[in-house]
Amino acid sequence: MTDVVATTPGLFPLPDEAKRELSDLKGHQKGDLVSGGEGGRVAAAYERVRGEFVDDQIEADLDRVVEGQARWDDMLAHPLTVHGNVETGGIVRYYDNNNFYRDPRVTGELGFSGDVAAELEAAAELLGSDAGDRLQAVLPGPYTLADLATDEHYGDEAEFLAAVSEFLAGEVEAFPDHATLFLLEPSYVTNAPGDGLDERASEAIDAVAGATDAEVVVHTYWEAFDEKPYAHLMDADVDAIGFDLVAADRGANLECINEYGTKDDVALGLVDGQNTLVEEPRTVAERVAWADERIPSQSFGTTYVATNAELFYLPTNKHLEKLSTLVEGARLVEAGEVEA
């Protein structure tokens, strides 16, 4: 019997009250965490939101708890936009969604930052003794982060991808104890790496995964895998690959799995992270059963039950309802009460 883990890819929606408070702070710089004065008020606001996010997940009884990434105004680009050797360019569209972020323009060496580690340390304190078993770190995968950025320093695509990978690995090494690391790689399927780059992208993911002893999930969404990049990704030493069962072509993903296999664990995007319609828990369980039925050659050690994409697209009330749906659906799977 598979171990069913209810979790999310993070990036939660900022509550309306916090949005108003942060926008009212004069001179607010996005992502500002300095102490004292107005910066201190911004930090305090984000700290309160982090506490709400952790409490919401504990109340919903999620198996893995994320920090929530309230400060990630620039979505997956965040780890670069707060880096000292990165300039934030103009506003660009975030994939095919009506969301936007500032273009991170890398102008110097990508040395250690520690920004995400500081967030996770704060979340670990809120979880207390449960942190090592429940805390889930979230990062953009190296291919996606390089894809979202503009290189104005390294001058070579392969060198830049390697630098982004090395940067992320250094950040991961500073993380507090955590149970799981979700590497979010939507670009790996929406703008799949071509010949040569696909192998390097897999190696970059492998390097980041090697920086932690936690379980590593490469979570993709919005589209299905191309076969060759998928085959290379299977060479990366990660514990699970995530498949979008909401928006992507399920048949194409199944072809990759049946041709090349998949990891011993799997992550399934079962709940729509962008649509306000709240699924029934039974729908979640039925989608897990559907996947199990069509991958008869494999019995997964762990099945991560998650939303297909980040949750910042949703109103807070719908976001909270979807957390409960994930947990209740996972429990139905564990009980073996639902068939495809």
Short mmCIF file of C-alpha atoms in Angstrom, two decimals:
data_model
loop_
_atom_site.label_atom_id
_atom_site.label_comp_id
_atom_site.label_asym_id
_atom_site.label_seq_id
_atom_site.Cartn_x
_atom_site.Cartn_y
_atom_site.Cartn_z
CA MET A 1 0.00 0.00 0.00
CA THR A 2 1.42 3.35 -1.04
CA ASP A 3 2.11 6.01 1.56
CA VAL A 4 -0.18 8.93 0.65
CA VAL A 5 1.19 12.39 1.44
CA ALA A 6 -1.07 15.45 1.17
CA THR A 7 0.94 18.54 0.28
CA THR A 8 1.14 21.58 -2.03
CA PRO A 9 3.68 23.30 -4.29
CA GLY A 10 3.39 26.38 -2.03
CA LEU A 11 3.20 30.04 -3.10
CA PHE A 12 -0.03 30.78 -1.26
CA PRO A 13 -2.28 33.78 -1.92
CA LEU A 14 -1.61 36.81 0.26
CA PRO A 15 -4.66 37.51 2.46
CA ASP A 16 -6.53 40.72 1.58
CA GLU A 17 -5.82 42.34 4.95
CA ALA A 18 -2.10 41.74 4.52
CA LYS A 19 -2.22 43.11 0.96
CA ARG A 20 -3.78 46.33 2.24
CA GLU A 21 -1.33 46.61 5.11
CA LEU A 22 1.71 46.10 2.93
CA SER A 23 0.54 48.49 0.25
CA ASP A 24 -0.05 51.18 2.91
CA LEU A 25 3.52 51.02 4.19
CA LYS A 26 5.24 54.02 2.63
CA GLY A 27 8.39 53.19 0.72
CA HIS A 28 7.63 49.47 0.81
CA GLN A 29 10.20 47.62 -1.23
CA LYS A 30 9.03 44.20 -2.40
CA GLY A 31 10.63 41.44 -0.37
CA ASP A 32 12.17 43.90 2.13
CA LEU A 33 13.12 42.09 5.32
CA VAL A 34 15.40 44.66 6.96
CA SER A 35 14.91 45.36 10.65
CA GLY A 36 13.86 48.64 12.20
CA GLY A 37 11.72 51.48 10.88
CA GLU A 38 9.39 50.90 7.96
CA GLY A 39 11.33 47.84 6.83
CA GLY A 40 10.70 46.30 10.23
CA ARG A 41 6.96 46.84 9.82
CA VAL A 42 7.09 45.06 6.48
CA ALA A 43 9.01 42.17 8.03
CA ALA A 44 6.47 41.97 10.86
CA ALA A 45 3.60 41.83 8.38
CA TYR A 46 5.19 38.96 6.48
CA GLU A 47 5.93 37.19 9.76
CA ARG A 48 2.25 37.33 10.72
CA VAL A 49 1.25 35.96 7.32
CA ARG A 50 3.76 33.13 7.64
CA GLY A 51 2.21 32.22 10.98
CA GLU A 52 -1.26 32.18 9.41
CA PHE A 53 -0.06 29.99 6.54
CA VAL A 54 1.52 27.44 8.87
CA ASP A 55 -1.50 27.43 11.18
CA ASP A 56 -3.85 26.91 8.20
CA GLN A 57 -1.89 23.88 7.03
CA ILE A 58 -1.71 22.38 10.50
CA GLU A 59 -5.45 22.90 10.96
CA ALA A 60 -6.13 21.26 7.58
CA ASP A 61 -3.84 18.38 8.67
CA LEU A 62 -1.56 18.45 5.64
CA ASP A 63 1.22 15.90 5.88
CA ARG A 64 3.81 18.40 4.63
CA VAL A 65 3.82 22.07 5.58
CA VAL A 66 5.37 24.77 3.38
CA GLU A 67 6.46 28.24 4.44
CA GLY A 68 3.93 29.72 2.04
CA GLN A 69 6.22 32.14 0.18
CA ALA A 70 4.19 35.28 0.94
CA ARG A 71 7.25 37.41 0.06
CA TRP A 72 7.61 35.88 -3.40
CA ASP A 73 6.10 38.82 -5.27
CA ASP A 74 7.96 37.70 -8.37
CA MET A 75 6.74 34.11 -8.11
CA LEU A 76 9.34 31.53 -9.16
CA ALA A 77 11.81 34.26 -10.07
CA HIS A 78 12.02 35.34 -6.41
CA PRO A 79 15.31 33.65 -5.41
CA LEU A 80 17.05 35.72 -8.08
CA THR A 81 15.16 39.02 -7.76
CA VAL A 82 16.34 39.36 -4.14
CA HIS A 83 19.97 38.52 -4.99
CA GLY A 84 22.60 41.24 -4.76
CA ASN A 85 24.04 40.57 -8.23
CA VAL A 86 20.68 40.59 -9.97
CA GLU A 87 18.90 43.65 -11.31
CA THR A 88 15.14 43.52 -11.70
CA GLY A 89 14.10 44.53 -15.18
CA GLY A 90 10.66 45.34 -16.52
CA ILE A 91 7.43 43.51 -15.86
CA VAL A 92 6.93 40.37 -17.95
CA ARG A 93 4.12 37.87 -18.19
CA TYR A 94 4.29 34.74 -16.06
CA TYR A 95 3.88 31.85 -18.52
CA ASP A 96 0.37 31.92 -20.07
CA ASN A 97 -1.36 33.27 -16.98
CA ASN A 98 -2.56 36.74 -16.13
CA ASN A 99 0.22 37.11 -13.59
CA PHE A 100 3.41 39.08 -13.94
CA TYR A 101 6.85 39.31 -12.38
CA ARG A 102 9.96 41.43 -12.72
CA ASP A 103 12.58 40.09 -15.10
CA PRO A 104 15.70 39.09 -13.10
CA ARG A 105 18.78 40.22 -15.03
CA VAL A 106 21.85 38.45 -13.72
CA THR A 107 24.75 40.94 -13.81
CA GLY A 108 27.34 39.21 -11.60
CA GLU A 109 28.36 35.97 -9.92
CA LEU A 110 25.52 34.11 -8.26
CA GLY A 111 27.03 33.68 -4.81
CA PHE A 112 25.24 32.54 -1.68
CA SER A 113 22.13 34.48 -0.61
CA GLY A 114 20.47 32.63 2.29
CA ASP A 115 17.14 34.33 1.69
CA VAL A 116 14.99 31.19 1.39
CA ALA A 117 16.89 29.49 4.21
CA ALA A 118 15.92 32.35 6.53
CA GLU A 119 12.26 31.88 5.62
CA LEU A 120 12.46 28.16 6.29
CA GLU A 121 14.20 28.68 9.63
CA ALA A 122 11.26 30.85 10.67
CA ALA A 123 8.75 28.23 9.50
CA ALA A 124 10.69 25.48 11.30
CA GLU A 125 10.44 27.43 14.54
CA LEU A 126 6.66 27.57 14.14
CA LEU A 127 6.52 23.80 13.58
CA GLY A 128 8.76 23.09 16.54
CA SER A 129 9.75 19.47 17.09
CA ASP A 130 7.67 18.38 14.05
CA ALA A 131 9.78 20.41 11.61
CA GLY A 132 12.10 17.59 10.53
CA ASP A 133 9.14 15.35 9.68
CA ARG A 134 6.71 17.90 8.21
CA LEU A 135 8.58 20.88 6.78
CA GLN A 136 8.63 21.02 2.99
CA ALA A 137 11.04 23.33 1.23
CA VAL A 138 10.01 24.85 -2.11
CA LEU A 139 12.31 26.20 -4.81
CA PRO A 140 12.13 26.81 -8.53
CA GLY A 141 14.06 24.11 -10.33
CA PRO A 142 17.31 25.25 -11.96
CA TYR A 143 16.05 24.89 -15.52
CA THR A 144 12.94 26.94 -14.80
CA LEU A 145 14.85 29.62 -12.89
CA ALA A 146 17.38 29.95 -15.70
CA ASP A 147 14.55 30.04 -18.23
CA LEU A 148 12.84 32.91 -16.37
CA ALA A 149 16.04 34.94 -16.03
CA THR A 150 18.15 37.02 -18.39
CA ASP A 151 21.89 36.31 -18.38
CA GLU A 152 24.02 39.43 -18.64
CA HIS A 153 27.12 37.99 -16.99
CA TYR A 154 28.01 34.40 -17.91
CA GLY A 155 27.48 34.68 -21.65
CA ASP A 156 26.94 30.97 -22.30
CA GLU A 157 23.70 29.03 -21.92
CA ALA A 158 25.29 25.93 -20.44
CA GLU A 159 27.50 27.93 -18.08
CA PHE A 160 24.54 29.99 -16.94
CA LEU A 161 22.40 26.92 -16.22
CA ALA A 162 25.29 25.41 -14.24
CA ALA A 163 25.69 28.65 -12.28
CA VAL A 164 21.98 28.76 -11.41
CA SER A 165 22.16 25.12 -10.34
CA GLU A 166 25.21 25.76 -8.17
CA PHE A 167 23.49 28.78 -6.64
CA LEU A 168 20.38 26.78 -5.75
CA ALA A 169 22.43 23.90 -4.37
CA GLY A 170 24.25 26.34 -2.09
CA GLU A 171 20.94 27.71 -0.86
CA VAL A 172 19.63 24.20 -0.15
CA GLU A 173 22.73 23.32 1.88
CA ALA A 174 21.79 26.13 4.29
CA PHE A 175 18.21 24.93 4.82
CA PRO A 176 17.14 23.68 8.25
CA ASP A 177 16.10 20.03 8.55
CA HIS A 178 13.22 19.35 6.18
CA ALA A 179 11.32 16.26 5.09
CA THR A 180 10.77 17.12 1.44
CA LEU A 181 12.09 19.48 -1.23
CA PHE A 182 9.74 20.38 -4.08
CA LEU A 183 11.62 21.68 -7.12
CA LEU A 184 9.05 23.44 -9.30
CA GLU A 185 9.87 22.92 -12.99
CA PRO A 186 7.00 24.17 -15.18
CA SER A 187 9.48 25.36 -17.84
CA TYR A 188 10.71 21.80 -18.25
CA VAL A 189 7.39 21.00 -19.94
CA THR A 190 6.17 24.38 -21.24
CA ASN A 191 9.52 25.26 -22.86
CA ALA A 192 11.21 21.88 -22.95
CA PRO A 193 15.02 21.83 -23.19
CA GLY A 194 16.27 20.86 -26.63
CA ASP A 195 19.05 18.48 -27.67
CA GLY A 196 22.07 18.76 -25.41
CA LEU A 197 20.37 21.17 -23.05
CA ASP A 198 18.00 18.42 -21.90
CA GLU A 199 20.93 16.38 -20.56
CA ARG A 200 22.43 19.45 -18.88
CA ALA A 201 19.07 20.35 -17.36
CA SER A 202 18.83 16.88 -15.84
CA GLU A 203 22.36 17.22 -14.46
CA ALA A 204 21.48 20.63 -13.00
CA ILE A 205 18.45 19.18 -11.22
CA ASP A 206 20.56 16.29 -9.97
CA ALA A 207 23.10 18.73 -8.50
CA VAL A 208 20.43 20.62 -6.55
CA ALA A 209 18.85 17.38 -5.34
CA GLY A 210 22.25 16.19 -4.14
CA ALA A 211 22.48 19.12 -1.72
CA THR A 212 19.82 17.68 0.62
CA ASP A 213 19.14 14.41 2.41
CA ALA A 214 15.40 15.07 2.17
CA GLU A 215 13.05 13.46 -0.34
CA VAL A 216 13.19 15.43 -3.61
CA VAL A 217 10.21 15.90 -5.92
CA VAL A 218 10.56 17.51 -9.35
CA HIS A 219 7.07 18.91 -9.87
CA THR A 220 5.93 19.88 -13.37
CA TYR A 221 2.63 21.38 -14.45
CA TRP A 222 0.47 22.93 -17.17
CA GLU A 223 1.78 20.70 -19.94
CA ALA A 224 2.99 17.14 -20.51
CA PHE A 225 6.57 15.96 -20.95
CA ASP A 226 8.34 15.62 -24.25
CA GLU A 227 9.83 12.13 -24.38
CA LYS A 228 13.54 12.92 -24.71
CA PRO A 229 13.71 15.48 -21.87
CA TYR A 230 11.71 13.06 -19.74
CA ALA A 231 14.14 10.25 -20.46
CA HIS A 232 17.03 12.47 -19.37
CA LEU A 233 15.17 13.57 -16.23
CA MET A 234 14.91 9.92 -15.24
CA ASP A 235 18.73 9.96 -14.94
CA ALA A 236 18.55 12.58 -12.16
CA ASP A 237 18.81 11.19 -8.62
CA VAL A 238 15.44 12.44 -7.39
CA ASP A 239 12.77 10.54 -5.50
CA ALA A 240 9.66 11.52 -7.46
CA ILE A 241 8.54 13.28 -10.62
CA GLY A 242 5.32 15.29 -10.55
CA PHE A 243 2.65 15.03 -13.25
CA ASP A 244 -0.21 17.44 -13.82
CA LEU A 245 -3.46 15.46 -14.10
CA VAL A 246 -5.58 18.62 -14.34
CA ALA A 247 -4.24 20.74 -17.21
CA ALA A 248 -1.68 18.57 -19.02
CA ASP A 249 -2.25 15.88 -21.65
CA ARG A 250 -2.57 12.79 -19.48
CA GLY A 251 -2.06 10.44 -22.41
CA ALA A 252 1.27 12.03 -23.35
CA ASN A 253 2.54 11.75 -19.77
CA LEU A 254 1.43 8.12 -19.59
CA GLU A 255 3.31 7.38 -22.81
CA CYS A 256 6.50 8.69 -21.20
CA ILE A 257 5.91 6.66 -18.04
CA ASN A 258 5.12 3.48 -19.93
CA GLU A 259 8.12 3.93 -22.23
CA TYR A 260 10.77 5.01 -19.72
CA GLY A 261 9.24 4.14 -16.36
CA THR A 262 9.21 6.60 -13.48
CA LYS A 263 10.65 6.95 -10.00
CA ASP A 264 9.73 4.77 -7.02
CA ASP A 265 7.58 7.64 -5.70
CA VAL A 266 5.26 9.91 -7.65
CA ALA A 267 3.64 13.34 -7.26
CA LEU A 268 0.23 13.93 -8.81
CA GLY A 269 -1.29 17.34 -9.47
CA LEU A 270 -4.92 16.49 -8.79
CA VAL A 271 -6.58 19.75 -7.74
CA ASP A 272 -6.68 22.86 -9.95
CA GLY A 273 -4.51 25.55 -8.39
CA GLN A 274 -5.89 28.26 -10.68
CA ASN A 275 -9.64 27.60 -10.77
CA THR A 276 -11.95 28.70 -7.96
CA LEU A 277 -14.17 25.65 -8.42
CA VAL A 278 -13.45 23.45 -5.40
CA GLU A 279 -13.19 19.75 -6.21
CA GLU A 280 -14.77 17.05 -4.08
CA PRO A 281 -12.40 14.84 -2.05
CA ARG A 282 -13.77 11.87 -3.95
CA THR A 283 -12.54 13.45 -7.21
CA VAL A 284 -9.01 13.55 -5.78
CA ALA A 285 -9.20 9.88 -4.80
CA GLU A 286 -10.64 8.89 -8.19
CA ARG A 287 -7.77 10.63 -9.98
CA VAL A 288 -5.23 8.73 -7.89
CA ALA A 289 -7.04 5.48 -8.70
CA TRP A 290 -7.06 6.45 -12.40
CA ALA A 291 -3.26 6.86 -12.36
CA ASP A 292 -2.72 3.61 -10.45
CA GLU A 293 -4.89 1.71 -12.91
CA ARG A 294 -2.93 2.98 -15.91
CA ILE A 295 0.52 2.39 -14.44
CA PRO A 296 0.07 -1.27 -13.54
CA SER A 297 3.77 -2.06 -13.77
CA GLN A 298 4.65 0.08 -10.75
CA SER A 299 3.68 0.16 -7.09
CA PHE A 300 4.68 3.51 -5.65
CA GLY A 301 6.25 3.77 -2.22
CA THR A 302 4.89 7.30 -1.75
CA THR A 303 2.20 9.17 -3.68
CA TYR A 304 2.29 12.93 -3.14
CA VAL A 305 -1.25 14.31 -3.52
CA ALA A 306 -1.08 18.00 -4.45
CA THR A 307 -2.54 20.85 -6.44
CA ASN A 308 -1.29 20.91 -10.01
CA ALA A 309 0.18 24.41 -9.68
CA GLU A 310 0.90 27.06 -7.08
CA LEU A 311 -2.08 28.48 -5.20
CA PHE A 312 -1.47 32.23 -5.38
CA TYR A 313 -4.06 32.50 -8.18
CA LEU A 314 -6.91 31.79 -5.73
CA PRO A 315 -8.89 33.85 -3.21
CA THR A 316 -7.91 32.90 0.34
CA ASN A 317 -11.20 31.15 1.11
CA LYS A 318 -10.94 28.92 -1.98
CA HIS A 319 -7.30 28.22 -1.21
CA LEU A 320 -8.24 26.99 2.26
CA GLU A 321 -11.05 24.83 0.92
CA LYS A 322 -8.66 23.20 -1.53
CA LEU A 323 -6.24 22.37 1.28
CA SER A 324 -9.03 20.49 3.01
CA THR A 325 -9.99 18.74 -0.23
CA LEU A 326 -6.43 17.46 -0.67
CA VAL A 327 -6.31 16.05 2.84
CA GLU A 328 -9.75 14.45 2.72
CA GLY A 329 -9.04 12.99 -0.72
CA ALA A 330 -5.73 11.56 0.49
CA ARG A 331 -7.49 9.91 3.42
CA LEU A 332 -10.00 8.29 1.03
CA VAL A 333 -7.10 6.87 -0.96
CA GLU A 334 -5.54 5.48 2.21
CA ALA A 335 -8.85 3.87 3.13
CA GLY A 336 -9.06 2.21 -0.31
CA GLU A 337 -12.68 3.28 -0.70
CA VAL A 338 -12.56 4.72 -4.22
CA GLU A 339 -11.98 3.12 -7.62
CA ALA A 340 -11.27 4.83 -10.95
#
